[in-house]
PDB file of C-alpha atoms in Angstrom:
ATOM      1  CA  MET A   1      70.108  77.623  78.619  1.00 58.00           C
ATOM      2  CA  PRO A   2      72.778  80.254  78.932  1.00 72.00           C
ATOM      3  CA  ALA A   3      74.578  81.213  80.771  1.00 87.00           C
ATOM      4  CA  SER A   4      74.023  83.054  84.598  1.00 95.00           C
ATOM      5  CA  ILE A   5      77.002  85.713  86.031  1.00 98.00           C
ATOM      6  CA  ALA A   6      76.521  85.599  90.083  1.00 97.00           C
ATOM      7  CA  ILE A   7      78.819  87.620  92.751  1.00 98.00           C
ATOM      8  CA  ALA A   8      81.069  85.000  94.277  1.00 98.00           C
ATOM      9  CA  THR A   9      80.510  84.903  97.993  1.00 98.00           C
ATOM     10  CA  PRO A  10      83.833  83.164 100.258  1.00 98.00           C
ATOM     11  CA  GLU A  11      81.317  80.302 101.052  1.00 98.00           C
ATOM     12  CA  SER A  12      81.567  79.665  97.449  1.00 97.00           C
ATOM     13  CA  VAL A  13      84.589  79.859  95.968  1.00 98.00           C
ATOM     14  CA  SER A  14      85.461  76.400  96.766  1.00 97.00           C
ATOM     15  CA  ASP A  15      82.549  75.430  93.751  1.00 97.00           C
ATOM     16  CA  TRP A  16      84.822  77.962  91.635  1.00 98.00           C
ATOM     17  CA  LEU A  17      88.274  77.067  92.998  1.00 98.00           C
ATOM     18  CA  PRO A  18      88.914  74.184  89.049  1.00 97.00           C
ATOM     19  CA  LEU A  19      88.093  76.907  87.113  1.00 98.00           C
ATOM     20  CA  PHE A  20      90.707  79.496  89.489  1.00 98.00           C
ATOM     21  CA  THR A  21      93.686  76.813  89.358  1.00 97.00           C
ATOM     22  CA  ALA A  22      93.100  76.565  85.866  1.00 96.00           C
ATOM     23  CA  TYR A  23      93.608  79.716  84.711  1.00 95.00           C
ATOM     24  CA  LEU A  24      97.095  79.317  86.910  1.00 96.00           C
ATOM     25  CA  GLY A  25      98.148  75.970  84.496  1.00 94.00           C
ATOM     26  CA  PHE A  26      98.012  78.147  81.827  1.00 90.00           C
ATOM     27  CA  TYR A  27      99.934  80.781  82.775  1.00 90.00           C
ATOM     28  CA  ARG A  28     102.211  77.804  84.711  1.00 93.00           C
ATOM     29  CA  VAL A  29     101.680  78.835  87.726  1.00 95.00           C
ATOM     30  CA  SER A  30     101.177  76.337  90.819  1.00 95.00           C
ATOM     31  CA  HIS A  31      99.528  76.330  94.400  1.00 97.00           C
ATOM     32  CA  PRO A  32      98.057  73.982  96.755  1.00 97.00           C
ATOM     33  CA  ALA A  33      94.718  74.344  96.261  1.00 96.00           C
ATOM     34  CA  GLU A  34      94.258  75.390 100.247  1.00 97.00           C
ATOM     35  CA  ALA A  35      96.510  77.786  99.736  1.00 98.00           C
ATOM     36  CA  CYS A  36      94.333  79.555  96.510  1.00 98.00           C
ATOM     37  CA  GLN A  37      91.322  79.073  98.292  1.00 98.00           C
ATOM     38  CA  ASP A  38      92.627  81.045 101.614  1.00 98.00           C
ATOM     39  CA  TYR A  39      94.000  84.108  99.534  1.00 98.00           C
ATOM     40  CA  LEU A  40      90.483  83.947  97.661  1.00 98.00           C
ATOM     41  CA  SER A  41      88.422  83.515 100.977  1.00 98.00           C
ATOM     42  CA  GLU A  42      90.171  86.468 102.468  1.00 98.00           C
ATOM     43  CA  ARG A  43      90.109  88.625  99.247  1.00 98.00           C
ATOM     44  CA  LEU A  44      86.955  88.576  99.366  1.00 98.00           C
ATOM     45  CA  ARG A  45      85.857  88.625 102.691  1.00 98.00           C
ATOM     46  CA  ARG A  46      88.006  92.074 103.425  1.00 97.00           C
ATOM     47  CA  ARG A  47      86.210  93.457 100.408  1.00 96.00           C
ATOM     48  CA  GLN A  48      89.682  93.788  98.540  1.00 96.00           C
ATOM     49  CA  ALA A  49      87.763  91.760  94.973  1.00 97.00           C
ATOM     50  CA  VAL A  50      84.937  91.030  94.111  1.00 98.00           C
ATOM     51  CA  ALA A  51      83.975  87.786  91.896  1.00 98.00           C
ATOM     52  CA  PHE A  52      81.570  86.940  89.864  1.00 99.00           C
ATOM     53  CA  ILE A  53      81.009  83.376  88.417  1.00 98.00           C
ATOM     54  CA  ALA A  54      79.366  82.196  85.379  1.00 98.00           C
ATOM     55  CA  SER A  55      77.304  79.257  84.962  1.00 97.00           C
ATOM     56  CA  GLU A  56      75.860  76.384  83.112  1.00 94.00           C
ATOM     57  CA  ASN A  57      73.959  74.409  84.611  1.00 91.00           C
ATOM     58  CA  GLU A  58      74.255  75.102  87.897  1.00 91.00           C
ATOM     59  CA  ARG A  59      77.721  74.475  86.863  1.00 95.00           C
ATOM     60  CA  PRO A  60      81.509  76.872  86.142  1.00 97.00           C
ATOM     61  CA  GLN A  61      82.299  77.691  83.611  1.00 97.00           C
ATOM     62  CA  GLY A  62      84.367  80.909  83.963  1.00 98.00           C
ATOM     63  CA  PHE A  63      85.364  84.436  86.147  1.00 98.00           C
ATOM     64  CA  ALA A  64      86.006  87.504  86.905  1.00 98.00           C
ATOM     65  CA  LEU A  65      88.145  88.777  89.578  1.00 98.00           C
ATOM     66  CA  LEU A  66      88.382  92.610  89.881  1.00 97.00           C
ATOM     67  CA  TYR A  67      90.390  93.927  92.630  1.00 96.00           C
ATOM     68  CA  THR A  68      89.394  97.098  93.744  1.00 92.00           C
ATOM     69  CA  GLY A  69      91.152 100.513  93.676  1.00 92.00           C
ATOM     70  CA  PHE A  70      91.393 104.529  93.545  1.00 92.00           C
ATOM     71  CA  SER A  71      91.839 106.380  91.269  1.00 90.00           C
ATOM     72  CA  SER A  72      93.519 109.918  91.760  1.00 92.00           C
ATOM     73  CA  LEU A  73      93.210 111.670  88.741  1.00 90.00           C
ATOM     74  CA  THR A  74      90.065 110.642  88.148  1.00 89.00           C
ATOM     75  CA  LEU A  75      88.195 110.645  91.704  1.00 90.00           C
ATOM     76  CA  LYS A  76      86.914 107.412  91.027  1.00 90.00           C
ATOM     77  CA  PRO A  77      86.940 104.296  91.820  1.00 90.00           C
ATOM     78  CA  CYS A  78      88.989 101.449  89.394  1.00 93.00           C
ATOM     79  CA  TRP A  79      89.926  97.953  89.339  1.00 95.00           C
ATOM     80  CA  VAL A  80      92.248  95.687  88.357  1.00 96.00           C
ATOM     81  CA  LEU A  81      90.912  93.048  86.282  1.00 97.00           C
ATOM     82  CA  HIS A  82      93.304  90.710  86.927  1.00 92.00           C
ATOM     83  CA  ASP A  83      92.210  87.075  86.191  1.00 94.00           C
ATOM     84  CA  LEU A  84      89.388  86.426  83.325  1.00 96.00           C
ATOM     85  CA  TYR A  85      89.616  82.667  82.701  1.00 96.00           C
ATOM     86  CA  VAL A  86      86.796  80.023  80.633  1.00 96.00           C
ATOM     87  CA  ALA A  87      86.743  76.411  80.728  1.00 96.00           C
ATOM     88  CA  GLN A  88      88.230  75.147  77.930  1.00 93.00           C
ATOM     89  CA  GLU A  89      84.759  73.361  77.233  1.00 94.00           C
ATOM     90  CA  ALA A  90      82.659  77.020  77.279  1.00 94.00           C
ATOM     91  CA  ARG A  91      85.355  78.452  75.241  1.00 92.00           C
ATOM     92  CA  GLY A  92      84.013  80.886  72.176  1.00 90.00           C
ATOM     93  CA  SER A  93      79.821  80.720  73.352  1.00 93.00           C
ATOM     94  CA  GLY A  94      80.300  83.989  75.185  1.00 95.00           C
ATOM     95  CA  ILE A  95      81.582  83.294  78.952  1.00 97.00           C
ATOM     96  CA  GLY A  96      84.067  85.749  78.553  1.00 96.00           C
ATOM     97  CA  GLU A  97      82.780  88.401  77.212  1.00 97.00           C
ATOM     98  CA  LEU A  98      79.306  88.253  78.949  1.00 97.00           C
ATOM     99  CA  LEU A  99      81.729  88.258  82.470  1.00 98.00           C
ATOM    100  CA  ILE A 100      83.157  91.123  81.848  1.00 98.00           C
ATOM    101  CA  GLN A 101      79.445  93.052  80.309  1.00 97.00           C
ATOM    102  CA  ARG A 102      78.774  92.456  84.358  1.00 98.00           C
ATOM    103  CA  CYS A 103      82.259  93.634  85.736  1.00 97.00           C
ATOM    104  CA  GLN A 104      81.801  96.685  83.517  1.00 97.00           C
ATOM    105  CA  GLN A 105      77.249  97.199  85.356  1.00 96.00           C
ATOM    106  CA  TYR A 106      79.441  96.424  88.167  1.00 96.00           C
ATOM    107  CA  ALA A 107      82.041  99.817  88.182  1.00 95.00           C
ATOM    108  CA  ARG A 108      79.216 101.335  86.517  1.00 94.00           C
ATOM    109  CA  ASP A 109      76.687 100.824  89.411  1.00 94.00           C
ATOM    110  CA  LEU A 110      79.690 101.724  91.584  1.00 91.00           C
ATOM    111  CA  GLY A 111      79.154 105.259  90.700  1.00 86.00           C
ATOM    112  CA  GLY A 112      81.651 104.786  86.762  1.00 82.00           C
ATOM    113  CA  GLY A 113      85.253 105.431  87.326  1.00 84.00           C
ATOM    114  CA  GLU A 114      87.955 102.917  85.048  1.00 93.00           C
ATOM    115  CA  ILE A 115      88.404  98.522  84.422  1.00 96.00           C
ATOM    116  CA  MET A 116      92.380  98.214  84.070  1.00 95.00           C
ATOM    117  CA  LEU A 117      93.841  95.516  82.549  1.00 95.00           C
ATOM    118  CA  GLN A 118      96.843  93.302  80.552  1.00 93.00           C
ATOM    119  CA  THR A 119      97.461  90.036  78.088  1.00 91.00           C
ATOM    120  CA  ALA A 120      99.630  88.651  76.857  1.00 88.00           C
ATOM    121  CA  HIS A 121     101.556  90.459  73.976  1.00 92.00           C
ATOM    122  CA  ASP A 122     100.645  87.140  71.213  1.00 92.00           C
ATOM    123  CA  ASN A 123      97.233  86.701  72.884  1.00 90.00           C
ATOM    124  CA  GLN A 124      94.818  87.600  70.474  1.00 94.00           C
ATOM    125  CA  THR A 125      91.571  86.062  70.847  1.00 92.00           C
ATOM    126  CA  ALA A 126      91.721  87.958  74.778  1.00 92.00           C
ATOM    127  CA  GLN A 127      92.927  90.874  72.315  1.00 94.00           C
ATOM    128  CA  GLN A 128      89.744  90.716  69.971  1.00 95.00           C
ATOM    129  CA  LEU A 129      88.005  90.158  73.531  1.00 96.00           C
ATOM    130  CA  TYR A 130      88.523  93.314  74.769  1.00 96.00           C
ATOM    131  CA  GLU A 131      88.361  95.452  71.449  1.00 96.00           C
ATOM    132  CA  ARG A 132      84.989  94.127  71.792  1.00 96.00           C
ATOM    133  CA  THR A 133      83.471  95.142  74.823  1.00 97.00           C
ATOM    134  CA  GLY A 134      85.616  98.727  74.709  1.00 96.00           C
ATOM    135  CA  PHE A 135      88.722  98.726  75.980  1.00 97.00           C
ATOM    136  CA  THR A 136      91.820 100.899  74.430  1.00 96.00           C
ATOM    137  CA  LEU A 137      95.111  99.778  73.824  1.00 94.00           C
ATOM    138  CA  ASP A 138      97.120 102.476  76.685  1.00 93.00           C
ATOM    139  CA  ARG A 139      98.977 103.962  74.572  1.00 92.00           C
ATOM    140  CA  ASP A 140     100.379 106.439  77.050  1.00 91.00           C
ATOM    141  CA  PHE A 141     101.498 104.813  79.893  1.00 88.00           C
ATOM    142  CA  ARG A 142     104.226 103.077  79.616  1.00 87.00           C
ATOM    143  CA  VAL A 143     103.965  99.864  82.943  1.00 84.00           C
ATOM    144  CA  TYR A 144     106.400  98.900  85.129  1.00 88.00           C
ATOM    145  CA  TYR A 145     106.816  96.471  87.626  1.00 85.00           C
ATOM    146  CA  TRP A 146     109.159  95.939  90.895  1.00 87.00           C
ATOM    147  CA  ASN A 147     108.522  92.479  92.832  1.00 85.00           C
ATOM    148  CA  SER A 148     109.346  92.242  96.248  1.00 88.00           C
ATOM    149  CA  GLU A 149     110.922  88.541  95.334  1.00 82.00           C
ATOM    150  CA  HIS A 150     113.025  89.156  92.702  1.00 76.00           C
ATOM    151  CA  PRO A 151     114.331  93.260  93.251  1.00 64.00           C
TER     152      PRO A 151
END
């Protein structure tokens, strides 16, 4: 059975929380499950983010988490695809591509704009997925970060 994609609600976070904590683990980050659930529920409740959940046989297999923003340059909404994760056993099944396509449709439905994302320089698999789904490498802008905890 092909994967189905649904929009997450604040109440559904517990259903896909194990995927989120696995995603954090991939980046060697750990937070208490309760803190993660509160964080995600609050982002969804405040409409600061939208999450799409891919399920097969009613079992969550992947998620995409888009954070909402706006662009002064385009005068349109923009989104940061900050989190995309597919369960290890479901990789290669097309779920990542389905999730990205759903994010792209969501952006179109809300008037266009752009989706930005980042990935590690050595994550060739993700880079191929992003390029296959129409993303292009930004060669015009250099990205800088500032962190309040490590100024």
